[in-house]
């Protein structure tokens, strides 16, 4: 169609004028730019191929060693690579939850035969192996830390998924990483009594409304509802915020939960035997965040001591007759004073020192603290 139209002098005058297609000099410049772009692109590809060639040459000069995986598979790799790097380079599935940073021990291997020629484990590797009770056994090593200089045979203690396709199927969207996160457990009180007095579907309806009100408060304050366990919820703060902000967000969320649950109680009125009540536990610390689960199903969550402590604090709200129990660390990290909040100390399993806590009779009382830092931030 364009070919036919271009035969007309009017069309040519309209579409091929200097304003539309530029001068001959401009067209020549454009052609030169297009040529340069093409040459540069090809040059970059050539450079990458050349660099790979140089790397292969340098690695060959350093020498090659054999790694035998104990299942008949043997690869030849350059000296200097860690066993885990070698597995990755040759697409051999190898468990490595922490990504090779000596933080997990899932890449552990058992050396078959003599271990005396292997480099000594570093302090970090020794620490991890001691932690998992393998410190006294020279045959157990971390594949991500071991850089053998001679042939070595081993087998993986935690075999990864056996085929590359299944491994990639499980490839987590969020591989594990360490991060300071504030965990908040919120639990609905009296749900058993509720279930006894209401029809099952009505109970589910009310629990859903309760969890929605809690989630709404969490999201409004910058947190993330993470897991629902029955009538309870784990919310995380600090997945993309500083520890101070995370602590402040959690405190503010606790105050807002009170507001949302008050509104819900008003809405439910006489349809529930008694107003909905709740308990909240808040604690923060370094945890591992990432996807956990099976090949078919993974969930993003946080794992670590501080998550368990937050759950315990939520439980303590019953014994301490209050709505919120938060650790002193939360207030300290938020750079806030505890003011008149009662202080208690509780022993925590695995800790020498008891944990210092503050109790809050009514979660709404935290709105005064939240207002303080809102003013400070303004
Ligand atoms: S990959 Fe985690 S310790 Fe080696």
Coordinates of C-alpha atoms and ligand atoms in Angstrom, one line a residue:
X1 CA 0.0 0.0 0.0
X2 CA 2.9 2.4 0.9
X3 CA 4.5 1.4 -2.4
X4 CA 1.4 2.4 -4.3
X5 CA 1.0 5.6 -2.3
X6 CA 4.6 6.6 -2.8
X7 CA 4.1 6.8 -6.6
X8 CA 2.0 9.9 -6.0
X9 CA 4.0 13.2 -6.0
X10 CA 1.6 14.6 -3.3
X11 CA 2.4 11.7 -1.0
X12 CA 6.1 12.1 -1.6
X13 CA 5.9 15.8 -0.9
X14 CA 4.1 15.2 2.3
X15 CA 6.1 12.3 3.7
X16 CA 9.6 12.6 2.2
X17 CA 10.2 16.3 2.9
X18 CA 13.5 17.4 4.5
X19 CA 11.5 18.1 7.8
X20 CA 10.2 14.5 7.8
X21 CA 13.3 12.5 6.8
X22 CA 16.1 15.0 7.5
X23 CA 18.9 16.2 5.2
X24 CA 21.3 13.9 3.4
X25 CA 24.0 14.7 6.0
X26 CA 21.7 13.9 8.9
X27 CA 20.7 10.6 7.2
X28 CA 24.4 9.7 6.7
X29 CA 25.1 10.5 10.4
X30 CA 22.2 8.2 11.5
X31 CA 23.5 5.4 9.3
X32 CA 27.0 5.8 10.9
X33 CA 25.4 5.7 14.5
X34 CA 23.5 2.5 13.6
X35 CA 26.8 1.0 12.3
X36 CA 28.7 2.0 15.4
X37 CA 26.0 0.5 17.7
X38 CA 26.1 -2.8 15.7
X39 CA 29.9 -3.0 15.9
X40 CA 29.9 -2.1 19.6
X41 CA 27.4 -4.8 20.3
X42 CA 29.4 -7.4 18.4
X43 CA 32.6 -6.1 20.1
X44 CA 31.1 -6.7 23.5
X45 CA 30.1 -10.2 22.6
X46 CA 33.6 -10.8 21.3
X47 CA 35.1 -9.3 24.5
X48 CA 33.0 -11.6 26.7
X49 CA 34.1 -14.7 24.7
X50 CA 37.7 -13.5 24.9
X51 CA 37.4 -12.9 28.7
X52 CA 36.0 -16.4 29.1
X53 CA 38.9 -17.8 27.1
X54 CA 41.4 -16.0 29.2
X55 CA 39.7 -17.2 32.4
X56 CA 39.8 -20.8 31.2
X57 CA 43.5 -20.4 30.3
X58 CA 44.4 -18.9 33.7
X59 CA 42.4 -21.7 35.5
X60 CA 44.1 -24.4 33.5
X61 CA 47.5 -22.9 34.4
X62 CA 46.6 -23.1 38.1
X63 CA 45.7 -26.8 37.5
X64 CA 42.6 -28.9 37.4
X65 CA 41.4 -31.3 40.1
X66 CA 38.8 -34.0 40.1
X67 CA 35.7 -33.8 42.3
X68 CA 33.8 -37.1 42.6
X69 CA 30.3 -37.0 44.0
X70 CA 30.1 -40.5 45.2
X71 CA 27.3 -41.4 42.8
X72 CA 29.5 -42.0 39.8
X73 CA 29.6 -38.4 38.8
X74 CA 33.0 -36.8 38.5
X75 CA 33.9 -33.4 37.2
X76 CA 37.3 -31.7 36.5
X77 CA 37.4 -28.2 38.0
X78 CA 40.1 -25.5 38.4
X79 CA 42.0 -25.3 41.7
X80 CA 40.6 -22.4 43.7
X81 CA 36.9 -23.1 43.3
X82 CA 34.9 -24.1 46.3
X83 CA 33.0 -27.4 46.0
X84 CA 29.7 -25.5 46.0
X85 CA 30.9 -23.2 43.2
X86 CA 32.0 -26.2 41.2
X87 CA 28.6 -27.8 41.6
X88 CA 26.9 -24.6 40.5
X89 CA 29.2 -24.3 37.5
X90 CA 28.5 -27.8 36.3
X91 CA 24.7 -27.6 37.1
X92 CA 24.9 -30.2 39.8
X93 CA 22.1 -29.7 42.3
X94 CA 23.6 -28.9 45.7
X95 CA 21.7 -27.7 48.8
X96 CA 22.8 -24.2 49.9
X97 CA 20.1 -22.4 51.8
X98 CA 22.3 -19.4 52.8
X99 CA 23.8 -19.0 49.3
X100 CA 27.3 -20.1 50.3
X101 CA 27.9 -17.7 53.2
X102 CA 28.6 -20.3 55.9
X103 CA 25.4 -19.5 57.7
X104 CA 23.4 -22.7 57.3
X105 CA 25.3 -26.0 57.0
X106 CA 22.9 -27.4 54.4
X107 CA 25.8 -27.7 51.9
X108 CA 27.6 -30.2 54.2
X109 CA 29.5 -33.0 52.5
X110 CA 31.2 -36.1 53.9
X111 CA 34.7 -36.7 52.5
X112 CA 35.3 -40.3 51.4
X113 CA 38.8 -41.4 52.2
X114 CA 41.8 -39.4 53.4
X115 CA 41.1 -35.8 54.5
X116 CA 44.6 -34.9 55.6
X117 CA 45.5 -33.1 52.3
X118 CA 42.5 -30.8 52.5
X119 CA 42.9 -27.2 53.7
X120 CA 42.0 -26.6 57.3
X121 CA 38.5 -25.2 58.0
X122 CA 38.3 -21.4 58.5
X123 CA 37.1 -20.1 61.9
X124 CA 33.7 -19.5 60.3
X125 CA 33.4 -23.0 59.0
X126 CA 34.6 -24.4 62.3
X127 CA 32.0 -22.4 64.1
X128 CA 29.2 -23.7 61.9
X129 CA 30.3 -27.3 62.1
X130 CA 30.6 -27.1 65.9
X131 CA 27.1 -25.6 66.1
X132 CA 25.7 -28.7 64.3
X133 CA 27.8 -31.1 66.3
X134 CA 30.1 -32.1 63.4
X135 CA 33.1 -30.1 64.7
X136 CA 35.1 -33.1 65.8
X137 CA 34.8 -35.0 62.5
X138 CA 37.4 -34.0 59.9
X139 CA 35.4 -35.8 57.2
X140 CA 32.5 -33.4 57.5
X141 CA 33.0 -30.1 55.6
X142 CA 31.0 -27.2 54.3
X143 CA 31.0 -27.4 50.5
X144 CA 30.8 -23.6 50.2
X145 CA 33.9 -23.1 52.2
X146 CA 36.1 -26.0 51.2
X147 CA 38.5 -25.1 48.3
X148 CA 40.4 -28.4 47.7
X149 CA 43.8 -28.3 46.0
X150 CA 43.8 -32.0 45.2
X151 CA 41.3 -34.6 43.9
X152 CA 38.6 -35.3 46.4
X153 CA 35.6 -37.7 46.7
X154 CA 32.6 -37.0 48.8
X155 CA 28.9 -37.3 49.1
X156 CA 26.3 -34.7 49.9
X157 CA 24.8 -35.1 53.4
X158 CA 21.6 -33.3 52.3
X159 CA 21.1 -34.2 48.7
X160 CA 19.5 -31.5 46.7
X161 CA 16.6 -32.2 44.3
X162 CA 17.9 -34.9 42.0
X163 CA 17.2 -33.3 38.6
X164 CA 18.0 -29.9 37.4
X165 CA 14.4 -29.4 36.3
X166 CA 13.0 -30.3 39.7
X167 CA 15.6 -28.1 41.3
X168 CA 14.7 -25.1 39.2
X169 CA 11.0 -25.8 39.9
X170 CA 11.8 -25.4 43.6
X171 CA 14.1 -22.4 43.1
X172 CA 12.7 -20.1 45.8
X173 CA 11.6 -16.7 44.8
X174 CA 12.9 -15.4 48.1
X175 CA 16.1 -17.3 49.0
X176 CA 16.9 -17.2 52.7
X177 CA 18.6 -14.1 54.1
X178 CA 19.2 -12.7 57.5
X179 CA 17.5 -9.6 58.6
X180 CA 16.3 -7.7 61.7
X181 CA 12.5 -8.2 61.7
X182 CA 9.9 -7.4 64.3
X183 CA 7.4 -10.2 64.8
X184 CA 3.9 -9.6 66.1
X185 CA 1.6 -12.4 67.2
X186 CA -2.0 -11.5 67.5
X187 CA -4.5 -14.0 68.9
X188 CA -8.2 -13.8 69.3
X189 CA -9.4 -14.5 72.9
X190 CA -12.4 -16.7 73.7
X191 CA -12.8 -18.2 70.2
X192 CA -13.5 -21.7 71.8
X193 CA -16.4 -20.2 73.7
X194 CA -17.6 -18.4 70.6
X195 CA -17.5 -21.7 68.7
X196 CA -19.6 -23.3 71.4
X197 CA -22.3 -20.7 71.2
X198 CA -22.5 -19.9 67.5
X199 CA -23.1 -21.9 64.4
X200 CA -19.8 -23.0 62.8
X201 CA -20.1 -20.8 59.7
X202 CA -21.0 -17.8 61.9
X203 CA -17.8 -18.5 63.9
X204 CA -15.7 -18.6 60.7
X205 CA -17.3 -15.4 59.6
X206 CA -16.4 -13.6 62.8
X207 CA -12.9 -15.0 62.9
X208 CA -12.4 -13.8 59.3
X209 CA -13.6 -10.3 60.2
X210 CA -11.3 -10.3 63.2
X211 CA -8.3 -11.3 61.1
X212 CA -9.2 -8.8 58.4
X213 CA -9.3 -6.0 61.1
X214 CA -5.9 -7.0 62.4
X215 CA -4.4 -7.3 58.8
X216 CA -5.8 -3.9 57.9
X217 CA -4.1 -2.3 61.0
X218 CA -0.8 -4.1 60.2
X219 CA -0.8 -3.0 56.5
X220 CA -1.8 0.6 57.4
X221 CA 1.3 0.8 59.6
X222 CA 3.7 -0.7 57.0
X223 CA 3.8 -4.3 58.2
X224 CA 3.0 -7.5 56.4
X225 CA 0.4 -10.1 57.6
X226 CA 2.4 -13.2 57.2
X227 CA 0.7 -16.3 58.5
X228 CA -2.7 -17.1 59.8
X229 CA -2.9 -19.9 62.4
X230 CA -6.5 -20.6 63.4
X231 CA -7.7 -17.4 64.9
X232 CA -4.2 -15.9 65.2
X233 CA -1.9 -14.0 63.0
X234 CA 1.8 -13.5 62.7
X235 CA 2.7 -10.1 61.2
X236 CA 6.2 -9.0 60.2
X237 CA 7.6 -5.5 60.3
X238 CA 11.0 -4.4 58.9
X239 CA 11.1 -6.5 55.7
X240 CA 12.1 -3.3 53.9
X241 CA 12.5 -0.8 56.8
X242 CA 15.2 0.0 59.4
X243 CA 14.9 -1.7 62.8
X244 CA 13.9 1.6 64.4
X245 CA 11.1 2.1 61.9
X246 CA 10.0 -1.5 62.2
X247 CA 9.7 -1.3 66.0
X248 CA 7.7 1.9 65.7
X249 CA 5.4 0.5 63.1
X250 CA 4.7 -2.5 65.3
X251 CA 3.8 -0.3 68.3
X252 CA 1.6 1.8 66.1
X253 CA -0.1 -1.3 64.6
X254 CA -0.9 -2.6 68.1
X255 CA -2.7 0.6 68.9
X256 CA -4.6 0.6 65.6
X257 CA -5.6 -3.0 66.1
X258 CA -7.5 -1.8 69.2
X259 CA -9.3 0.8 67.1
X260 CA -10.3 -1.6 64.4
X261 CA -11.4 -4.3 66.9
X262 CA -13.5 -1.6 68.7
X263 CA -15.2 -0.7 65.5
X264 CA -15.8 -4.4 64.7
X265 CA -17.3 -5.0 68.1
X266 CA -19.7 -2.1 67.5
X267 CA -20.6 -3.6 64.1
X268 CA -21.2 -7.0 65.6
X269 CA -23.2 -5.7 68.5
X270 CA -25.4 -8.4 70.1
X271 CA -24.6 -10.9 67.4
X272 CA -21.6 -12.1 69.6
X273 CA -22.0 -13.4 73.2
X274 CA -19.3 -10.9 74.3
X275 CA -17.1 -8.3 72.7
X276 CA -14.1 -9.8 70.8
X277 CA -10.8 -9.6 72.8
X278 CA -7.2 -10.2 71.8
X279 CA -3.6 -10.6 73.0
X280 CA -0.5 -9.3 71.2
X281 CA 3.1 -10.3 71.7
X282 CA 5.9 -8.2 70.1
X283 CA 9.6 -8.9 69.8
X284 CA 12.3 -8.3 67.3
X285 CA 15.7 -9.7 66.3
X286 CA 17.8 -11.2 63.5
X287 CA 15.8 -13.9 61.7
X288 CA 16.1 -15.8 58.5
X289 CA 13.4 -14.7 56.0
X290 CA 12.7 -16.6 52.9
X291 CA 10.6 -19.3 51.3
X292 CA 10.1 -22.5 53.1
X293 CA 8.1 -25.6 52.0
X294 CA 8.1 -28.5 49.7
X295 CA 8.7 -28.7 45.9
X296 CA 4.9 -28.2 45.4
X297 CA 4.2 -25.5 47.9
X298 CA 6.3 -22.8 49.5
X299 CA 5.5 -19.9 51.8
X300 CA 7.4 -16.8 52.6
X301 CA 8.0 -16.5 56.3
X302 CA 10.5 -15.7 59.1
X303 CA 12.3 -18.3 61.2
X304 CA 14.3 -17.6 64.3
X305 CA 14.4 -17.3 68.0
X306 CA 12.8 -13.9 68.1
X307 CA 9.7 -15.2 66.3
X308 CA 9.3 -17.9 68.9
X309 CA 9.8 -15.3 71.7
X310 CA 7.0 -13.1 70.2
X311 CA 4.7 -16.1 70.2
X312 CA 5.6 -16.7 73.9
X313 CA 4.9 -13.1 74.7
X314 CA 1.5 -13.3 73.1
X315 CA 0.8 -16.3 75.3
X316 CA 1.9 -14.3 78.4
X317 CA -0.8 -11.7 77.9
X318 CA -3.2 -14.2 79.4
X319 CA -1.2 -14.8 82.6
X320 CA -0.3 -11.1 82.9
X321 CA -3.9 -9.9 82.3
X322 CA -3.1 -7.4 79.6
X323 CA -3.6 -6.9 75.9
X324 CA 0.0 -6.4 74.8
X325 CA 3.3 -7.7 76.0
X326 CA 6.3 -6.2 74.3
X327 CA 10.0 -6.6 75.0
X328 CA 12.1 -3.8 76.3
X329 CA 14.4 -4.3 73.2
X330 CA 11.5 -3.1 71.0
X331 CA 11.2 0.2 72.9
X332 CA 14.9 0.6 73.0
X333 CA 15.3 0.1 69.3
X334 CA 12.4 2.4 68.6
X335 CA 14.3 5.0 70.8
X336 CA 11.2 5.4 73.0
X337 CA 10.8 5.5 76.7
X338 CA 8.7 2.9 78.5
X339 CA 7.2 5.7 80.6
X340 CA 4.7 4.2 83.1
X341 CA 4.4 0.8 81.4
X342 CA 4.8 -1.9 84.0
X343 CA 8.0 -3.9 83.7
X344 CA 8.4 -7.6 84.3
X345 CA 11.3 -10.1 83.8
X346 CA 10.7 -13.6 82.5
X347 CA 13.1 -16.4 82.0
X348 CA 13.4 -17.5 78.4
X349 CA 14.7 -21.0 77.4
X350 CA 18.2 -20.8 76.0
X351 CA 19.0 -17.4 77.5
X352 CA 21.1 -16.8 80.6
X353 CA 19.5 -13.5 81.4
X354 CA 15.8 -13.1 81.8
X355 CA 14.0 -11.1 79.2
X356 CA 12.8 -7.7 80.2
X357 CA 9.2 -7.0 79.1
X358 CA 6.6 -4.3 79.4
X359 CA 2.9 -5.0 79.7
X360 CA 0.2 -2.8 78.3
X361 CA -3.2 -3.3 79.8
X362 CA -5.1 -1.8 76.8
X363 CA -3.5 -1.7 73.4
X364 CA -5.1 1.6 72.8
X365 CA -2.7 3.1 75.4
X366 CA 0.1 2.6 72.9
X367 CA -1.4 5.3 70.7
X368 CA 0.1 7.9 73.0
X369 CA 3.5 6.5 72.5
X370 CA 2.9 6.2 68.7
X371 CA 1.7 9.9 68.7
X372 CA 5.1 10.9 70.3
X373 CA 7.2 9.5 67.6
X374 CA 4.7 10.8 64.9
X375 CA 5.4 14.3 66.4
X376 CA 9.1 13.6 66.5
X377 CA 9.2 12.5 62.9
X378 CA 7.2 15.6 61.7
Ligands
LIG1 S1 25.6 -22.9 51.8 FE1 25.0 -22.4 53.8 S2 26.8 -23.1 54.8 FE2 27.3 -23.5 52.9

